[in-house]
PDB file of N, CA and C in Angstrom:
ATOM      1  N   UNK A   1     159.018 103.809 119.662  1.00  0.00           N
ATOM      2  CA  UNK A   1     160.054 103.524 118.675  1.00  0.00           C
ATOM      3  C   UNK A   1     159.435 102.685 117.563  1.00  0.00           C
ATOM      4  N   UNK A   2     159.616 103.119 116.316  1.00  0.00           N
ATOM      5  CA  UNK A   2     159.060 102.356 115.198  1.00  0.00           C
ATOM      6  C   UNK A   2     160.161 101.646 114.445  1.00  0.00           C
ATOM      7  N   UNK A   3     159.782 100.564 113.833  1.00  0.00           N
ATOM      8  CA  UNK A   3     160.732  99.807 113.029  1.00  0.00           C
ATOM      9  C   UNK A   3     160.293  99.879 111.582  1.00  0.00           C
ATOM     10  N   UNK A   4     161.125  99.381 110.682  1.00  0.00           N
ATOM     11  CA  UNK A   4     160.792  99.365 109.264  1.00  0.00           C
ATOM     12  C   UNK A   4     159.492  98.614 109.002  1.00  0.00           C
ATOM     13  N   UNK A   5     159.239  97.559 109.761  1.00  0.00           N
ATOM     14  CA  UNK A   5     158.018  96.779 109.548  1.00  0.00           C
ATOM     15  C   UNK A   5     156.777  97.524 110.032  1.00  0.00           C
ATOM     16  N   UNK A   6     156.954  98.515 110.942  1.00  0.00           N
ATOM     17  CA  UNK A   6     155.826  99.301 111.442  1.00  0.00           C
ATOM     18  C   UNK A   6     155.422 100.411 110.483  1.00  0.00           C
ATOM     19  N   UNK A   7     156.315 100.820 109.614  1.00  0.00           N
ATOM     20  CA  UNK A   7     156.096 101.959 108.737  1.00  0.00           C
ATOM     21  C   UNK A   7     155.932 101.502 107.304  1.00  0.00           C
ATOM     22  N   UNK A   8     154.824 101.914 106.674  1.00  0.00           N
ATOM     23  CA  UNK A   8     154.604 101.610 105.265  1.00  0.00           C
ATOM     24  C   UNK A   8     154.915 102.851 104.458  1.00  0.00           C
ATOM     25  N   UNK A   9     155.781 102.730 103.471  1.00  0.00           N
ATOM     26  CA  UNK A   9     156.176 103.861 102.634  1.00  0.00           C
ATOM     27  C   UNK A   9     155.693 103.598 101.219  1.00  0.00           C
ATOM     28  N   UNK A  10     154.894 104.539 100.674  1.00  0.00           N
ATOM     29  CA  UNK A  10     154.442 104.429  99.295  1.00  0.00           C
ATOM     30  C   UNK A  10     155.481 105.089  98.409  1.00  0.00           C
ATOM     31  N   UNK A  11     156.204 104.314  97.656  1.00  0.00           N
ATOM     32  CA  UNK A  11     157.219 104.840  96.757  1.00  0.00           C
ATOM     33  C   UNK A  11     156.738 104.714  95.325  1.00  0.00           C
ATOM     34  N   UNK A  12     157.030 105.732  94.531  1.00  0.00           N
ATOM     35  CA  UNK A  12     156.697 105.709  93.119  1.00  0.00           C
ATOM     36  C   UNK A  12     157.584 104.681  92.429  1.00  0.00           C
ATOM     37  N   UNK A  13     156.949 103.810  91.650  1.00  0.00           N
ATOM     38  CA  UNK A  13     157.690 102.737  90.998  1.00  0.00           C
ATOM     39  C   UNK A  13     157.860 102.942  89.495  1.00  0.00           C
ATOM     40  N   UNK A  14     156.988 103.766  88.878  1.00  0.00           N
ATOM     41  CA  UNK A  14     157.037 103.941  87.431  1.00  0.00           C
ATOM     42  C   UNK A  14     156.858 105.414  87.067  1.00  0.00           C
ATOM     43  N   UNK A  15     157.233 105.770  85.819  1.00  0.00           N
ATOM     44  CA  UNK A  15     157.036 107.140  85.330  1.00  0.00           C
ATOM     45  C   UNK A  15     155.564 107.526  85.316  1.00  0.00           C
ATOM     46  N   UNK A  16     154.656 106.647  84.869  1.00  0.00           N
ATOM     47  CA  UNK A  16     153.234 107.025  84.916  1.00  0.00           C
ATOM     48  C   UNK A  16     152.735 107.325  86.334  1.00  0.00           C
ATOM     49  N   UNK A  17     153.182 106.559  87.317  1.00  0.00           N
ATOM     50  CA  UNK A  17     152.797 106.828  88.701  1.00  0.00           C
ATOM     51  C   UNK A  17     153.282 108.198  89.138  1.00  0.00           C
ATOM     52  N   UNK A  18     154.492 108.555  88.745  1.00  0.00           N
ATOM     53  CA  UNK A  18     155.045 109.865  89.074  1.00  0.00           C
ATOM     54  C   UNK A  18     154.212 110.975  88.442  1.00  0.00           C
ATOM     55  N   UNK A  19     153.875 110.823  87.170  1.00  0.00           N
ATOM     56  CA  UNK A  19     153.088 111.837  86.465  1.00  0.00           C
ATOM     57  C   UNK A  19     151.702 111.985  87.081  1.00  0.00           C
ATOM     58  N   UNK A  20     151.059 110.879  87.401  1.00  0.00           N
ATOM     59  CA  UNK A  20     149.726 110.919  88.010  1.00  0.00           C
ATOM     60  C   UNK A  20     149.785 111.601  89.373  1.00  0.00           C
ATOM     61  N   UNK A  21     150.755 111.241  90.169  1.00  0.00           N
ATOM     62  CA  UNK A  21     150.897 111.848  91.495  1.00  0.00           C
ATOM     63  C   UNK A  21     151.145 113.339  91.414  1.00  0.00           C
ATOM     64  N   UNK A  22     151.990 113.761  90.488  1.00  0.00           N
ATOM     65  CA  UNK A  22     152.281 115.177  90.301  1.00  0.00           C
ATOM     66  C   UNK A  22     151.027 115.918  89.860  1.00  0.00           C
ATOM     67  N   UNK A  23     150.293 115.360  88.894  1.00  0.00           N
ATOM     68  CA  UNK A  23     149.067 115.987  88.405  1.00  0.00           C
ATOM     69  C   UNK A  23     148.046 116.132  89.536  1.00  0.00           C
ATOM     70  N   UNK A  24     147.860 115.069  90.309  1.00  0.00           N
ATOM     71  CA  UNK A  24     146.872 115.101  91.380  1.00  0.00           C
ATOM     72  C   UNK A  24     147.206 116.142  92.441  1.00  0.00           C
ATOM     73  N   UNK A  25     148.468 116.341  92.706  1.00  0.00           N
ATOM     74  CA  UNK A  25     148.858 117.306  93.734  1.00  0.00           C
ATOM     75  C   UNK A  25     148.789 118.751  93.248  1.00  0.00           C
ATOM     76  N   UNK A  26     148.966 118.976  91.961  1.00  0.00           N
ATOM     77  CA  UNK A  26     149.099 120.339  91.468  1.00  0.00           C
ATOM     78  C   UNK A  26     147.891 120.898  90.737  1.00  0.00           C
ATOM     79  N   UNK A  27     147.100 120.035  90.117  1.00  0.00           N
ATOM     80  CA  UNK A  27     145.978 120.519  89.313  1.00  0.00           C
ATOM     81  C   UNK A  27     145.022 121.343  90.152  1.00  0.00           C
ATOM     82  N   UNK A  28     144.602 122.461  89.581  1.00  0.00           N
ATOM     83  CA  UNK A  28     143.635 123.313  90.249  1.00  0.00           C
ATOM     84  C   UNK A  28     144.214 124.197  91.327  1.00  0.00           C
ATOM     85  N   UNK A  29     145.490 124.118  91.545  1.00  0.00           N
ATOM     86  CA  UNK A  29     146.114 124.930  92.583  1.00  0.00           C
ATOM     87  C   UNK A  29     146.927 126.073  91.980  1.00  0.00           C
ATOM     88  N   UNK A  30     146.906 126.179  90.657  1.00  0.00           N
ATOM     89  CA  UNK A  30     147.672 127.229  90.005  1.00  0.00           C
ATOM     90  C   UNK A  30     149.167 127.088  90.237  1.00  0.00           C
ATOM     91  N   UNK A  31     149.604 125.867  90.401  1.00  0.00           N
ATOM     92  CA  UNK A  31     150.999 125.612  90.729  1.00  0.00           C
ATOM     93  C   UNK A  31     151.906 125.782  89.522  1.00  0.00           C
ATOM     94  N   UNK A  32     153.140 126.110  89.777  1.00  0.00           N
ATOM     95  CA  UNK A  32     154.149 126.201  88.732  1.00  0.00           C
ATOM     96  C   UNK A  32     155.449 125.657  89.301  1.00  0.00           C
ATOM     97  N   UNK A  33     156.100 124.815  88.529  1.00  0.00           N
ATOM     98  CA  UNK A  33     157.389 124.262  88.919  1.00  0.00           C
ATOM     99  C   UNK A  33     158.381 124.666  87.835  1.00  0.00           C
ATOM    100  N   UNK A  34     159.507 125.205  88.227  1.00  0.00           N
ATOM    101  CA  UNK A  34     160.533 125.594  87.270  1.00  0.00           C
ATOM    102  C   UNK A  34     161.810 124.826  87.578  1.00  0.00           C
ATOM    103  N   UNK A  35     162.347 124.187  86.553  1.00  0.00           N
ATOM    104  CA  UNK A  35     163.602 123.454  86.668  1.00  0.00           C
ATOM    105  C   UNK A  35     164.633 124.166  85.806  1.00  0.00           C
ATOM    106  N   UNK A  36     165.841 124.301  86.305  1.00  0.00           N
ATOM    107  CA  UNK A  36     166.924 124.875  85.515  1.00  0.00           C
ATOM    108  C   UNK A  36     168.010 123.814  85.345  1.00  0.00           C
ATOM    109  N   UNK A  37     168.414 123.618  84.092  1.00  0.00           N
ATOM    110  CA  UNK A  37     169.410 122.597  83.770  1.00  0.00           C
ATOM    111  C   UNK A  37     170.629 123.263  83.150  1.00  0.00           C
ATOM    112  N   UNK A  38     171.781 122.731  83.496  1.00  0.00           N
ATOM    113  CA  UNK A  38     173.019 123.212  82.890  1.00  0.00           C
ATOM    114  C   UNK A  38     173.813 122.000  82.419  1.00  0.00           C
ATOM    115  N   UNK A  39     173.869 121.831  81.106  1.00  0.00           N
ATOM    116  CA  UNK A  39     174.622 120.732  80.482  1.00  0.00           C
ATOM    117  C   UNK A  39     174.243 119.360  81.059  1.00  0.00           C
ATOM    118  N   UNK A  40     172.961 119.112  81.207  1.00  0.00           N
ATOM    119  CA  UNK A  40     172.495 117.835  81.740  1.00  0.00           C
ATOM    120  C   UNK A  40     172.227 116.878  80.582  1.00  0.00           C
ATOM    121  N   UNK A  41     172.641 115.629  80.733  1.00  0.00           N
ATOM    122  CA  UNK A  41     172.390 114.599  79.729  1.00  0.00           C
ATOM    123  C   UNK A  41     171.605 113.464  80.370  1.00  0.00           C
ATOM    124  N   UNK A  42     170.555 113.012  79.669  1.00  0.00           N
ATOM    125  CA  UNK A  42     169.709 111.926  80.162  1.00  0.00           C
ATOM    126  C   UNK A  42     169.584 110.893  79.054  1.00  0.00           C
ATOM    127  N   UNK A  43     169.846 109.639  79.367  1.00  0.00           N
ATOM    128  CA  UNK A  43     169.646 108.556  78.418  1.00  0.00           C
ATOM    129  C   UNK A  43     168.235 107.999  78.640  1.00  0.00           C
ATOM    130  N   UNK A  44     167.357 108.217  77.665  1.00  0.00           N
ATOM    131  CA  UNK A  44     165.946 107.850  77.780  1.00  0.00           C
ATOM    132  C   UNK A  44     165.713 106.534  77.033  1.00  0.00           C
ATOM    133  N   UNK A  45     165.243 105.495  77.750  1.00  0.00           N
ATOM    134  CA  UNK A  45     165.022 104.194  77.103  1.00  0.00           C
ATOM    135  C   UNK A  45     163.775 104.207  76.230  1.00  0.00           C
ATOM    136  N   UNK A  46     163.802 103.386  75.160  1.00  0.00           N
ATOM    137  CA  UNK A  46     162.631 103.290  74.279  1.00  0.00           C
ATOM    138  C   UNK A  46     161.643 102.229  74.745  1.00  0.00           C
ATOM    139  N   UNK A  47     162.035 101.422  75.729  1.00  0.00           N
ATOM    140  CA  UNK A  47     161.153 100.410  76.310  1.00  0.00           C
ATOM    141  C   UNK A  47     161.752  99.945  77.626  1.00  0.00           C
ATOM    142  N   UNK A  48     160.997  99.156  78.361  1.00  0.00           N
ATOM    143  CA  UNK A  48     161.465  98.610  79.624  1.00  0.00           C
ATOM    144  C   UNK A  48     162.255  97.335  79.343  1.00  0.00           C
ATOM    145  N   UNK A  49     163.357  97.159  80.024  1.00  0.00           N
ATOM    146  CA  UNK A  49     164.136  95.934  79.883  1.00  0.00           C
ATOM    147  C   UNK A  49     165.598  96.231  79.625  1.00  0.00           C
ATOM    148  N   UNK A  50     166.407  95.197  79.828  1.00  0.00           N
ATOM    149  CA  UNK A  50     167.848  95.353  79.669  1.00  0.00           C
ATOM    150  C   UNK A  50     168.268  95.571  78.220  1.00  0.00           C
ATOM    151  N   UNK A  51     167.441  95.148  77.259  1.00  0.00           N
ATOM    152  CA  UNK A  51     167.801  95.266  75.848  1.00  0.00           C
ATOM    153  C   UNK A  51     167.278  96.563  75.219  1.00  0.00           C
ATOM    154  N   UNK A  52     166.862  97.537  76.032  1.00  0.00           N
ATOM    155  CA  UNK A  52     166.311  98.794  75.521  1.00  0.00           C
ATOM    156  C   UNK A  52     167.397  99.642  74.860  1.00  0.00           C
ATOM    157  N   UNK A  53     167.036 100.278  73.749  1.00  0.00           N
ATOM    158  CA  UNK A  53     167.891 101.285  73.142  1.00  0.00           C
ATOM    159  C   UNK A  53     167.616 102.602  73.851  1.00  0.00           C
ATOM    160  N   UNK A  54     168.608 103.492  73.814  1.00  0.00           N
ATOM    161  CA  UNK A  54     168.468 104.765  74.512  1.00  0.00           C
ATOM    162  C   UNK A  54     168.733 105.935  73.575  1.00  0.00           C
ATOM    163  N   UNK A  55     167.956 106.978  73.772  1.00  0.00           N
ATOM    164  CA  UNK A  55     168.194 108.250  73.086  1.00  0.00           C
ATOM    165  C   UNK A  55     168.802 109.192  74.121  1.00  0.00           C
ATOM    166  N   UNK A  56     169.804 109.941  73.734  1.00  0.00           N
ATOM    167  CA  UNK A  56     170.426 110.885  74.665  1.00  0.00           C
ATOM    168  C   UNK A  56     169.772 112.246  74.506  1.00  0.00           C
ATOM    169  N   UNK A  57     169.197 112.738  75.578  1.00  0.00           N
ATOM    170  CA  UNK A  57     168.604 114.072  75.595  1.00  0.00           C
ATOM    171  C   UNK A  57     169.570 114.996  76.313  1.00  0.00           C
ATOM    172  N   UNK A  58     169.815 116.148  75.725  1.00  0.00           N
ATOM    173  CA  UNK A  58     170.665 117.166  76.349  1.00  0.00           C
ATOM    174  C   UNK A  58     169.786 118.344  76.743  1.00  0.00           C
ATOM    175  N   UNK A  59     169.907 118.758  77.982  1.00  0.00           N
ATOM    176  CA  UNK A  59     169.096 119.848  78.503  1.00  0.00           C
ATOM    177  C   UNK A  59     170.004 120.959  79.004  1.00  0.00           C
ATOM    178  N   UNK A  60     169.757 122.153  78.521  1.00  0.00           N
ATOM    179  CA  UNK A  60     170.514 123.312  78.964  1.00  0.00           C
ATOM    180  C   UNK A  60     169.567 124.499  78.901  1.00  0.00           C
ATOM    181  N   UNK A  61     168.990 124.869  80.008  1.00  0.00           N
ATOM    182  CA  UNK A  61     168.038 125.958  80.030  1.00  0.00           C
ATOM    183  C   UNK A  61     166.981 125.724  81.081  1.00  0.00           C
ATOM    184  N   UNK A  62     165.822 126.311  80.869  1.00  0.00           N
ATOM    185  CA  UNK A  62     164.754 126.283  81.856  1.00  0.00           C
ATOM    186  C   UNK A  62     163.541 125.543  81.314  1.00  0.00           C
ATOM    187  N   UNK A  63     162.975 124.689  82.129  1.00  0.00           N
ATOM    188  CA  UNK A  63     161.736 123.989  81.820  1.00  0.00           C
ATOM    189  C   UNK A  63     160.718 124.399  82.883  1.00  0.00           C
ATOM    190  N   UNK A  64     159.577 124.925  82.448  1.00  0.00           N
ATOM    191  CA  UNK A  64     158.527 125.333  83.380  1.00  0.00           C
ATOM    192  C   UNK A  64     157.300 124.465  83.154  1.00  0.00           C
ATOM    193  N   UNK A  65     156.767 123.918  84.235  1.00  0.00           N
ATOM    194  CA  UNK A  65     155.554 123.099  84.187  1.00  0.00           C
ATOM    195  C   UNK A  65     154.472 123.887  84.915  1.00  0.00           C
ATOM    196  N   UNK A  66     153.376 124.177  84.200  1.00  0.00           N
ATOM    197  CA  UNK A  66     152.233 124.877  84.793  1.00  0.00           C
ATOM    198  C   UNK A  66     151.029 123.948  84.748  1.00  0.00           C
ATOM    199  N   UNK A  67     150.195 124.034  85.752  1.00  0.00           N
ATOM    200  CA  UNK A  67     149.002 123.186  85.765  1.00  0.00           C
ATOM    201  C   UNK A  67     147.743 124.052  85.805  1.00  0.00           C
ATOM    202  N   UNK A  68     146.693 123.504  85.244  1.00  0.00           N
ATOM    203  CA  UNK A  68     145.385 124.132  85.354  1.00  0.00           C
ATOM    204  C   UNK A  68     144.336 123.054  85.157  1.00  0.00           C
ATOM    205  N   UNK A  69     143.155 123.334  85.651  1.00  0.00           N
ATOM    206  CA  UNK A  69     142.073 122.366  85.524  1.00  0.00           C
ATOM    207  C   UNK A  69     140.951 123.009  84.731  1.00  0.00           C
ATOM    208  N   UNK A  70     140.461 122.307  83.710  1.00  0.00           N
ATOM    209  CA  UNK A  70     139.386 122.794  82.873  1.00  0.00           C
ATOM    210  C   UNK A  70     138.107 122.078  83.236  1.00  0.00           C
ATOM    211  N   UNK A  71     137.077 122.839  83.545  1.00  0.00           N
ATOM    212  CA  UNK A  71     135.774 122.245  83.847  1.00  0.00           C
ATOM    213  C   UNK A  71     135.031 122.043  82.534  1.00  0.00           C
ATOM    214  N   UNK A  72     134.533 120.826  82.305  1.00  0.00           N
ATOM    215  CA  UNK A  72     133.824 120.523  81.055  1.00  0.00           C
ATOM    216  C   UNK A  72     132.367 120.902  81.143  1.00  0.00           C
TER     217      UNK A  72
END
């Protein structure tokens, strides 16, 4: 039986961490992720903190993310 103190969970804390983790998992694997949105609204902050201004993004359609790795 394990307890919370026995288990360490790595949780993403920031947007850059999320992007890096996604890139590392998908690059070079020919992966494709498709998201479909219907009347979705997202308030995107211009900075971190309680005094941040927000821009409202409206998404209605399909967003496809493809990865590839280029050898230099």
